[in-house]
mmCIF file of C-alpha atoms in Angstrom:
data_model
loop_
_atom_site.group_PDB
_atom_site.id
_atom_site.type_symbol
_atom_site.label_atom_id
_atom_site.label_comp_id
_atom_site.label_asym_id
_atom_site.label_seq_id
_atom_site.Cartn_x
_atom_site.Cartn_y
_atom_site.Cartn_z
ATOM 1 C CA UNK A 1 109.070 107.700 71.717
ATOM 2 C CA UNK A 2 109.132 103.708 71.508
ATOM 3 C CA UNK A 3 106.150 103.455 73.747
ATOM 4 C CA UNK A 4 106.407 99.527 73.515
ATOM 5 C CA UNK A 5 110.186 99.735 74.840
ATOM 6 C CA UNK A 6 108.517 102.494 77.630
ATOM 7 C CA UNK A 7 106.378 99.977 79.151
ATOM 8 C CA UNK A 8 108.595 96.716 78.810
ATOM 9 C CA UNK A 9 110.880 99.268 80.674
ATOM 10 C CA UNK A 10 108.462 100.354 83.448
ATOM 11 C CA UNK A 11 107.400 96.676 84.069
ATOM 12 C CA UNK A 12 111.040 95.839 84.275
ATOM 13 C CA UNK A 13 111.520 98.221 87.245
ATOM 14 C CA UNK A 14 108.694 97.497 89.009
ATOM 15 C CA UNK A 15 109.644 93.450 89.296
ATOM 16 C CA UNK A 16 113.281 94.885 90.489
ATOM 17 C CA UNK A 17 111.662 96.597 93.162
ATOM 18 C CA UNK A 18 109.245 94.889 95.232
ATOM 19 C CA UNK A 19 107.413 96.704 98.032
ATOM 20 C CA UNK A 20 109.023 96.370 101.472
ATOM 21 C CA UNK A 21 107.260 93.559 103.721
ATOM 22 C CA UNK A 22 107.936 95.870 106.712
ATOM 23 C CA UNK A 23 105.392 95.477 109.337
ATOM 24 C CA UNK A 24 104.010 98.309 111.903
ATOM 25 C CA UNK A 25 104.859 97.527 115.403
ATOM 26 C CA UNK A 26 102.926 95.582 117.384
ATOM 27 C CA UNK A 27 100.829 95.100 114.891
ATOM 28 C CA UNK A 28 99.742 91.662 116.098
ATOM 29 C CA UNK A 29 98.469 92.872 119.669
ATOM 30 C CA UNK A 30 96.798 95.753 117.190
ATOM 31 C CA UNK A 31 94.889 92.648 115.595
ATOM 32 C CA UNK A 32 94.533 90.204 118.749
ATOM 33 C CA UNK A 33 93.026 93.614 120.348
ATOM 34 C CA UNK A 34 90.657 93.974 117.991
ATOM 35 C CA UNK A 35 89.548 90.554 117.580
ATOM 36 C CA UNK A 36 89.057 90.378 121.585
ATOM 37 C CA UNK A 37 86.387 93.652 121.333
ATOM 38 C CA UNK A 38 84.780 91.701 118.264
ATOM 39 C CA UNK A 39 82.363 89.552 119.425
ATOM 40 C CA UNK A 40 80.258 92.246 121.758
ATOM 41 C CA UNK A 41 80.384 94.305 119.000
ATOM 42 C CA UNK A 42 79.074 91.109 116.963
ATOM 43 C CA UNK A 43 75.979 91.386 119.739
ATOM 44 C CA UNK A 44 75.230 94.525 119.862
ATOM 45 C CA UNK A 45 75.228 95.475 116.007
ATOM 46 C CA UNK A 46 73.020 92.357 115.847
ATOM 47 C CA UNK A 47 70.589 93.786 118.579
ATOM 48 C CA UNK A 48 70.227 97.016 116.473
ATOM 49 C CA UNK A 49 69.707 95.082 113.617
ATOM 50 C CA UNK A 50 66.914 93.522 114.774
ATOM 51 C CA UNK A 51 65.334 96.171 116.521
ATOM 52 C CA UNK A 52 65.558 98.768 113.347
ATOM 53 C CA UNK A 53 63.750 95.490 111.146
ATOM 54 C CA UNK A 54 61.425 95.354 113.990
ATOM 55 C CA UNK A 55 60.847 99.242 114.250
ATOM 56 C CA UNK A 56 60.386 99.397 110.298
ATOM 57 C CA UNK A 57 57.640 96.366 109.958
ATOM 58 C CA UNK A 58 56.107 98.332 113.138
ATOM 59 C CA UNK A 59 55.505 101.688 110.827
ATOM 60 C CA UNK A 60 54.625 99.664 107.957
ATOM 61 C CA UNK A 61 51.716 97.200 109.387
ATOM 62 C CA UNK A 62 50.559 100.930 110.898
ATOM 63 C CA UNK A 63 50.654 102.707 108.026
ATOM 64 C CA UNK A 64 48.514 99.999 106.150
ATOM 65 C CA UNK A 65 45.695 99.792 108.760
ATOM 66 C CA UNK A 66 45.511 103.352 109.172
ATOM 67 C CA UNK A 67 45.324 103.853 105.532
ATOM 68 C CA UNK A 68 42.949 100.991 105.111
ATOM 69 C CA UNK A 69 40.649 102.672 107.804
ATOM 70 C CA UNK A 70 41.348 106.105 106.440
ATOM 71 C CA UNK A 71 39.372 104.718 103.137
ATOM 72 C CA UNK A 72 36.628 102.133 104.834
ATOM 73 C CA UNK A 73 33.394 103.719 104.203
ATOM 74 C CA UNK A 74 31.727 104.393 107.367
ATOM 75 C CA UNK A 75 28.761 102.046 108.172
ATOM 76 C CA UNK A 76 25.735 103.166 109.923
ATOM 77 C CA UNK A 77 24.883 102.251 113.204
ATOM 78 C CA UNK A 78 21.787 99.696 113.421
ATOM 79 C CA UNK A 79 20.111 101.478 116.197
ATOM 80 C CA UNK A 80 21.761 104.896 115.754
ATOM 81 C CA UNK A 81 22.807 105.168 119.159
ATOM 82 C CA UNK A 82 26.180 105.832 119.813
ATOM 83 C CA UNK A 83 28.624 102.885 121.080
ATOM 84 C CA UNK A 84 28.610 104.105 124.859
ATOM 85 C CA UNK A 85 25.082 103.404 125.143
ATOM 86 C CA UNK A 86 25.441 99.985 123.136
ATOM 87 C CA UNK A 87 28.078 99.172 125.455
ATOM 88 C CA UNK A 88 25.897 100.309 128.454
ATOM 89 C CA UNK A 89 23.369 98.121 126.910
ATOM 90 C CA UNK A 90 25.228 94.770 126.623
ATOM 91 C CA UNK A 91 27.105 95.269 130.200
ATOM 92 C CA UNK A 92 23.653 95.692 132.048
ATOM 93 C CA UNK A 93 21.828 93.197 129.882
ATOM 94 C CA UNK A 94 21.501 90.619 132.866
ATOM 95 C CA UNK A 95 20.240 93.038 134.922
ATOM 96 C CA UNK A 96 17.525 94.210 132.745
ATOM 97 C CA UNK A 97 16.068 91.012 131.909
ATOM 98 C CA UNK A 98 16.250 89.515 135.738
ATOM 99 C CA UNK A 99 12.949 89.484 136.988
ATOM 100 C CA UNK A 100 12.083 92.180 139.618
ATOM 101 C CA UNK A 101 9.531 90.610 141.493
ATOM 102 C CA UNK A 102 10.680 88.172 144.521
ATOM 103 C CA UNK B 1 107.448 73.867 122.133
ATOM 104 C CA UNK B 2 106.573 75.602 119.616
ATOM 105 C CA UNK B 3 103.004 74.876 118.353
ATOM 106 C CA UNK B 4 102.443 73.759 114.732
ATOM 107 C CA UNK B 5 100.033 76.009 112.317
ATOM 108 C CA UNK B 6 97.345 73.095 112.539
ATOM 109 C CA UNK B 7 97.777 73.258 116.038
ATOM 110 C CA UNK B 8 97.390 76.971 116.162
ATOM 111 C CA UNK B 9 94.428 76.786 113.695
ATOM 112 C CA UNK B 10 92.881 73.984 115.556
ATOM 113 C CA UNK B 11 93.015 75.795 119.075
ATOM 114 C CA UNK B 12 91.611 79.083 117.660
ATOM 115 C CA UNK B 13 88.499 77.338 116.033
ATOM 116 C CA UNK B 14 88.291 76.314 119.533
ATOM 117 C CA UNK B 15 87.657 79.634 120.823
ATOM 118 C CA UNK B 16 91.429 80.272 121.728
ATOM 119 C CA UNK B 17 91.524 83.758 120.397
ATOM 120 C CA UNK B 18 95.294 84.209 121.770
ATOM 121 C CA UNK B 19 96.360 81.772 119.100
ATOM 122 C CA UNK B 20 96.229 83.383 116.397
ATOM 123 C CA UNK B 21 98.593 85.871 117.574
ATOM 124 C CA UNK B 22 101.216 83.927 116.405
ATOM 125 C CA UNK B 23 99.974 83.380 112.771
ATOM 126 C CA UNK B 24 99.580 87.354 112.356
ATOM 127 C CA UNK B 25 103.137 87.227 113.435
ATOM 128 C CA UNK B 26 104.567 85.071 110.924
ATOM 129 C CA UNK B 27 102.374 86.122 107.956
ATOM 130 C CA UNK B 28 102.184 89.766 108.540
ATOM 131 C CA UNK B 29 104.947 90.510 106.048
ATOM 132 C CA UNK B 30 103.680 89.069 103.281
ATOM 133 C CA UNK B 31 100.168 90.769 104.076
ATOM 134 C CA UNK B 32 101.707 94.063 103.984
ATOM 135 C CA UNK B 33 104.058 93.420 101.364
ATOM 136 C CA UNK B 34 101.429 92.354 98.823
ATOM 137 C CA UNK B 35 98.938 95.360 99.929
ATOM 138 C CA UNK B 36 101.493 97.745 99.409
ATOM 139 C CA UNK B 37 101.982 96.863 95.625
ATOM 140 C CA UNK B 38 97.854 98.230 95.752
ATOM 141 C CA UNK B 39 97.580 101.054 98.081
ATOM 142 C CA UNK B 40 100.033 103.899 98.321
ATOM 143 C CA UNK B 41 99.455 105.445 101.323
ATOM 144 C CA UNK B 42 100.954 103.688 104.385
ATOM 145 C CA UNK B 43 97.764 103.894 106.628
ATOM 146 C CA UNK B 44 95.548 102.313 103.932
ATOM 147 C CA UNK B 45 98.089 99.738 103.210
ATOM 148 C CA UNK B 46 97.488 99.015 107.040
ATOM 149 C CA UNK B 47 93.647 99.519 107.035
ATOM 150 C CA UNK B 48 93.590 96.391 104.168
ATOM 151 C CA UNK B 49 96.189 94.292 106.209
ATOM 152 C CA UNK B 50 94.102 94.800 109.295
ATOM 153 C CA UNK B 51 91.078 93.539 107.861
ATOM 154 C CA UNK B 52 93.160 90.690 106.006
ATOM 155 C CA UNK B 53 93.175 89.329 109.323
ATOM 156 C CA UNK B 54 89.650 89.888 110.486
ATOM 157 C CA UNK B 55 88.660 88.590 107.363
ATOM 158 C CA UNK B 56 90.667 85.562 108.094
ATOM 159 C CA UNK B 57 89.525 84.889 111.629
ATOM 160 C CA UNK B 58 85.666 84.985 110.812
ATOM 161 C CA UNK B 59 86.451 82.921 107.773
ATOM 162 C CA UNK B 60 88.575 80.422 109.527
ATOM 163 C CA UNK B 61 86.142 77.820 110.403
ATOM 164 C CA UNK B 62 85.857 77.445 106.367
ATOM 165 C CA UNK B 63 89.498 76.938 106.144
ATOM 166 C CA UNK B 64 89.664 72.615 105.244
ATOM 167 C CA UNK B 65 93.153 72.469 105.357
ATOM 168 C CA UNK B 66 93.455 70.903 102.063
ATOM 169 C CA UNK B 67 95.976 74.410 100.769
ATOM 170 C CA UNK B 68 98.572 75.624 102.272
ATOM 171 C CA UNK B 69 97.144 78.143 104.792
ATOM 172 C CA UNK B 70 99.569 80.797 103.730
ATOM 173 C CA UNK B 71 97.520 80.492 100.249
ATOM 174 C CA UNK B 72 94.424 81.124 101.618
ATOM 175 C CA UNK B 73 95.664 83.426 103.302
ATOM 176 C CA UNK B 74 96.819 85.077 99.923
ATOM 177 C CA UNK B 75 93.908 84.799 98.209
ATOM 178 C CA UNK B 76 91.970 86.449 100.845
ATOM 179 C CA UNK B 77 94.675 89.225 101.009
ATOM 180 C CA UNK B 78 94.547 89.859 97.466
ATOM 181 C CA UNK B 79 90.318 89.910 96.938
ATOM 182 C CA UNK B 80 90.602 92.162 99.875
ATOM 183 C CA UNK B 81 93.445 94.189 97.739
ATOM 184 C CA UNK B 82 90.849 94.254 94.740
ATOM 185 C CA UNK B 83 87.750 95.130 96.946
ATOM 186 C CA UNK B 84 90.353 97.940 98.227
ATOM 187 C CA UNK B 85 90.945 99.374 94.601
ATOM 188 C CA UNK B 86 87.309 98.871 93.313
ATOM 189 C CA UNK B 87 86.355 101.522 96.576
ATOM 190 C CA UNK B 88 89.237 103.793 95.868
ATOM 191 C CA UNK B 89 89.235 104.800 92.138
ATOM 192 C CA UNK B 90 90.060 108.581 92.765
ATOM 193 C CA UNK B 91 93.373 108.629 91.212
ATOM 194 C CA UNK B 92 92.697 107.766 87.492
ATOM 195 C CA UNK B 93 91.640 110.776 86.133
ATOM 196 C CA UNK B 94 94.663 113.233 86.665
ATOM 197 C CA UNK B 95 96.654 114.232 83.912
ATOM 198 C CA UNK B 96 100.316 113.379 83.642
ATOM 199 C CA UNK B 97 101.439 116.926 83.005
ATOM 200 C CA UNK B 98 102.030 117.253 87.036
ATOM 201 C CA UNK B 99 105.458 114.784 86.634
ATOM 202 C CA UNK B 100 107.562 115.318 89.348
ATOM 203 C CA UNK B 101 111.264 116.878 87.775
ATOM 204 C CA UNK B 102 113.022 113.521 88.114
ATOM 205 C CA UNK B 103 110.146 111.296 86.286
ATOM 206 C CA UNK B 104 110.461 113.493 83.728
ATOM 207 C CA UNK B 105 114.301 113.373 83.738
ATOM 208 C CA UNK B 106 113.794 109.856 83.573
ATOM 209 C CA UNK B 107 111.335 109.743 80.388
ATOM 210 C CA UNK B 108 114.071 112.666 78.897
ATOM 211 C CA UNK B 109 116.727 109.979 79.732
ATOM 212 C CA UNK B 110 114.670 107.175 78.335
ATOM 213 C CA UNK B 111 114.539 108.791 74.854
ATOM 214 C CA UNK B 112 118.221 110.373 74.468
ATOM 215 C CA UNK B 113 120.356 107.799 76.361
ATOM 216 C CA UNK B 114 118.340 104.555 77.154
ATOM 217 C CA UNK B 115 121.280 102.450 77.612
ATOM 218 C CA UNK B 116 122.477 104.524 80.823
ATOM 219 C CA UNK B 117 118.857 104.036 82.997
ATOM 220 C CA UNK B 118 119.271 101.623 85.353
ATOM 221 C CA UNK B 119 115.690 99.514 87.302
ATOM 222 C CA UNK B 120 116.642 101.035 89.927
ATOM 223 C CA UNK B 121 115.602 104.861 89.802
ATOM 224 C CA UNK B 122 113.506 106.088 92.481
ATOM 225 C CA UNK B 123 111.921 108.353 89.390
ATOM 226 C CA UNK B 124 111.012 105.222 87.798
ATOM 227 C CA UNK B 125 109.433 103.621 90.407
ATOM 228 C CA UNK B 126 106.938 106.781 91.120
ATOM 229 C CA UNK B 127 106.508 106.498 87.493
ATOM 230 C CA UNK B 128 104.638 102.986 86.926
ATOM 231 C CA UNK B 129 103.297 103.883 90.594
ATOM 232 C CA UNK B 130 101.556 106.505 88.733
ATOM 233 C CA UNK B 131 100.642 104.365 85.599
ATOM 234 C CA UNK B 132 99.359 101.305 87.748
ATOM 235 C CA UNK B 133 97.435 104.169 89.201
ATOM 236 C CA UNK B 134 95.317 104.938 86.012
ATOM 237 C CA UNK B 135 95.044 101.473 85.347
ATOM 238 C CA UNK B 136 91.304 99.856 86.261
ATOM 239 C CA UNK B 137 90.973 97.856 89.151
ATOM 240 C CA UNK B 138 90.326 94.715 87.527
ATOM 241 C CA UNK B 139 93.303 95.671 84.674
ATOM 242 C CA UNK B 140 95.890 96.654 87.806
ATOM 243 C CA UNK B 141 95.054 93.734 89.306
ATOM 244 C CA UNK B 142 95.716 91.458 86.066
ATOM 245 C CA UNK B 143 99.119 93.441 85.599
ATOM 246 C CA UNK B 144 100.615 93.231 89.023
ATOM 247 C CA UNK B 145 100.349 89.385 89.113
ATOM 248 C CA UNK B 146 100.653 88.457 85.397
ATOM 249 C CA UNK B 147 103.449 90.676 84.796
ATOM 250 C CA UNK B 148 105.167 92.087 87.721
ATOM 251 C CA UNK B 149 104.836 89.044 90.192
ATOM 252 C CA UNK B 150 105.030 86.691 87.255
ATOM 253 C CA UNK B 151 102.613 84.328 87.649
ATOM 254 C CA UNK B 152 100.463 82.206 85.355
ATOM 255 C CA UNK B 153 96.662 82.059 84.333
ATOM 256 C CA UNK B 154 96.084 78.902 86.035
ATOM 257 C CA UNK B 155 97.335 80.704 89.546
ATOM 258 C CA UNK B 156 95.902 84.072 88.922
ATOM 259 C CA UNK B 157 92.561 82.435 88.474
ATOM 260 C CA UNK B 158 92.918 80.767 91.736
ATOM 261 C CA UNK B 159 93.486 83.784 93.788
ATOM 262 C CA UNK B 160 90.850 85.330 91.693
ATOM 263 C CA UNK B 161 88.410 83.180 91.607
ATOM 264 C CA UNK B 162 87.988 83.808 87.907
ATOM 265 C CA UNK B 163 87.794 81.336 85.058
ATOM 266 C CA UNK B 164 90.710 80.854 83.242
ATOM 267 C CA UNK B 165 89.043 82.322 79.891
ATOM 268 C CA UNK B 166 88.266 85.564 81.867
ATOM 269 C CA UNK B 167 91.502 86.209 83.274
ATOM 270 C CA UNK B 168 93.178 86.041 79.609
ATOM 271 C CA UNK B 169 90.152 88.317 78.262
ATOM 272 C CA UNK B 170 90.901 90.493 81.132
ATOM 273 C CA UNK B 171 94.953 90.198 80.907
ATOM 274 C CA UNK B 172 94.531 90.696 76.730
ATOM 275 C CA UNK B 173 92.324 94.137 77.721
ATOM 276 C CA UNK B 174 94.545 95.548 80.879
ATOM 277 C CA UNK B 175 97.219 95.183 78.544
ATOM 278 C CA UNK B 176 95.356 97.103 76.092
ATOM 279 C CA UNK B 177 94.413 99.698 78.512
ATOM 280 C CA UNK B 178 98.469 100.022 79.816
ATOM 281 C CA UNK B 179 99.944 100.396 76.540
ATOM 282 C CA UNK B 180 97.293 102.916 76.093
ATOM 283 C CA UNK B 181 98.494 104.832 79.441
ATOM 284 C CA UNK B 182 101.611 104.703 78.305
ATOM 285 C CA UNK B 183 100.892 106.595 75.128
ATOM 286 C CA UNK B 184 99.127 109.138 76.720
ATOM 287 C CA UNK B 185 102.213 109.490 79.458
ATOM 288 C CA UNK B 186 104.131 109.955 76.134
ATOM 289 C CA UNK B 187 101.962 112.430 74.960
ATOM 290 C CA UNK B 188 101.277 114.526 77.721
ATOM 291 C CA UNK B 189 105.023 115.075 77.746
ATOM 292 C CA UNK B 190 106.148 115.700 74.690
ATOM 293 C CA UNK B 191 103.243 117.606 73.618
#
């Protein structure tokens, strides 16, 4: 088979045939429709965008501190009593050194 | 009266929605004529015509006016076209043993009595619909509007947006790849 001949053949038909340049109807409203709905969509996809970015960063910056506190060696406390009675301590400090006697 | 494109253009970058209505009117055909030489099926021919023209409304503020806008228009339809095949490469793999009885009437016809087939045959047409098919995107692209739609370098790299020297790389290679389909079409039928 002349395979040269074959495709100056098929090439041939397909210029004597050009697709139809039928168009669905109503096709325009179709369009105007969906170009109408548009820019809410436009909003809200935006919206979601920016609250998934925002919900990612969220887990991230978490992640890090918890990790990073996860590994922070634990530092002894100066006094060794534990942090309600420091903050017991500082909150009535006033009162302590105010002078009792009139 | 009836409004002018420019008009039309100029009242829908002012937020006139409805007036574009009339520009999907008129251009439409051409839209759909040039996806169908791409897609086969009739709903994706209208799923790449459809966003043609949402393409072409978000874009429109970048339209200058300086082309025709029924050639922007076409370039956009026919990067959307490419874009189209690039996503929908399922086809190029199957064998042509599965020929339909009239293609391979036709191909029969083609070697015994080639002076009788006419450009007309239905069997034809499903034919280089099938070829095109196996074709790569960038090589059916380079085929349909180098050889079928006749146009030049110079214009194909305009729709394109590829250099001149690329397009004739690319035509020299899709040709390369076609004559190759061919052969194969040959092949699988008369071996």
């Amino acid at each position: 088979m002349n395979t040269a001949e074959l495709h100056r053949k098929l090439i041939a038909v397909a210029r004597a045939n050009p697709p139809g340049d039928q168009v669905p109807y109503a096709f325009e409203k179709r369009v105007t429709a969906l170009l109408a709905a548009r820019p809410l969509r436009e909003n809200m996809s935006l919206w979601i965008y920016g609250l998934w970015r925002a919900a990612v960063s969220c887990v991230a910056i978490t992640l890090l501190l918890g990790t990073w506190a996860a590994f922070q060696p634990a530092t002894p406390a100066v006094t060794g009593d534990d942090l309600s009675q420091n903050f017991e301590n500082t909150l009535l400090a006033a009162v302590d050194q105010t002078d009792p006697t009139p | 009266m009836e409004r002018t494109e420019a008009e039309l253009i100029a009242a829908v970058l002012k937020g006139d929605a409805a007036s574009f209505e009339p520009l999907v009117l008129k251009y439409s055909p051409r839209v759909f004529a040039t996806a169908r030489r791409y897609a086969r099926r009739e709903s994706e021919v209208e799923d790449i015509a459809q966003e043609v023209w949402l393409k072409a409304f978000s874009k429109l503020p970048g339209f200058r006016g300086e082309a025709p806008f029924e050639h922007w228009l076409m370039r956009m339809t026919v990067r959307t076209c490419y874009d189209f095949l690039r996503g929908h490469q399922r086809n190029r793999e199957s064998s042509f043993s599965e020929l339909s009885e009239p293609e391979s009437d036709w191909l029969e016809r083609f070697v015994t009595q080639p002076e009788t087939l006419t450009d007309n045959a239905d069997a034809a047409r499903l034919l280089i619909g099938r070829v095109l098919e196996k074709l790569s995107p960038s090589a059916r692209l380079v085929i349909t509007l180098l050889e079928i739609e006749d146009r030049s370098v110079k214009e194909i790299a305009a729709i394109t947006g590829w250099s001149v020297p690329l397009v004739k790389v690319r035509a020299f290679r899709a040709r390369a790849e076609m004559r190759k389909i061919v052969a194969k079409m040959a092949q699988d039928k008369y071996l």
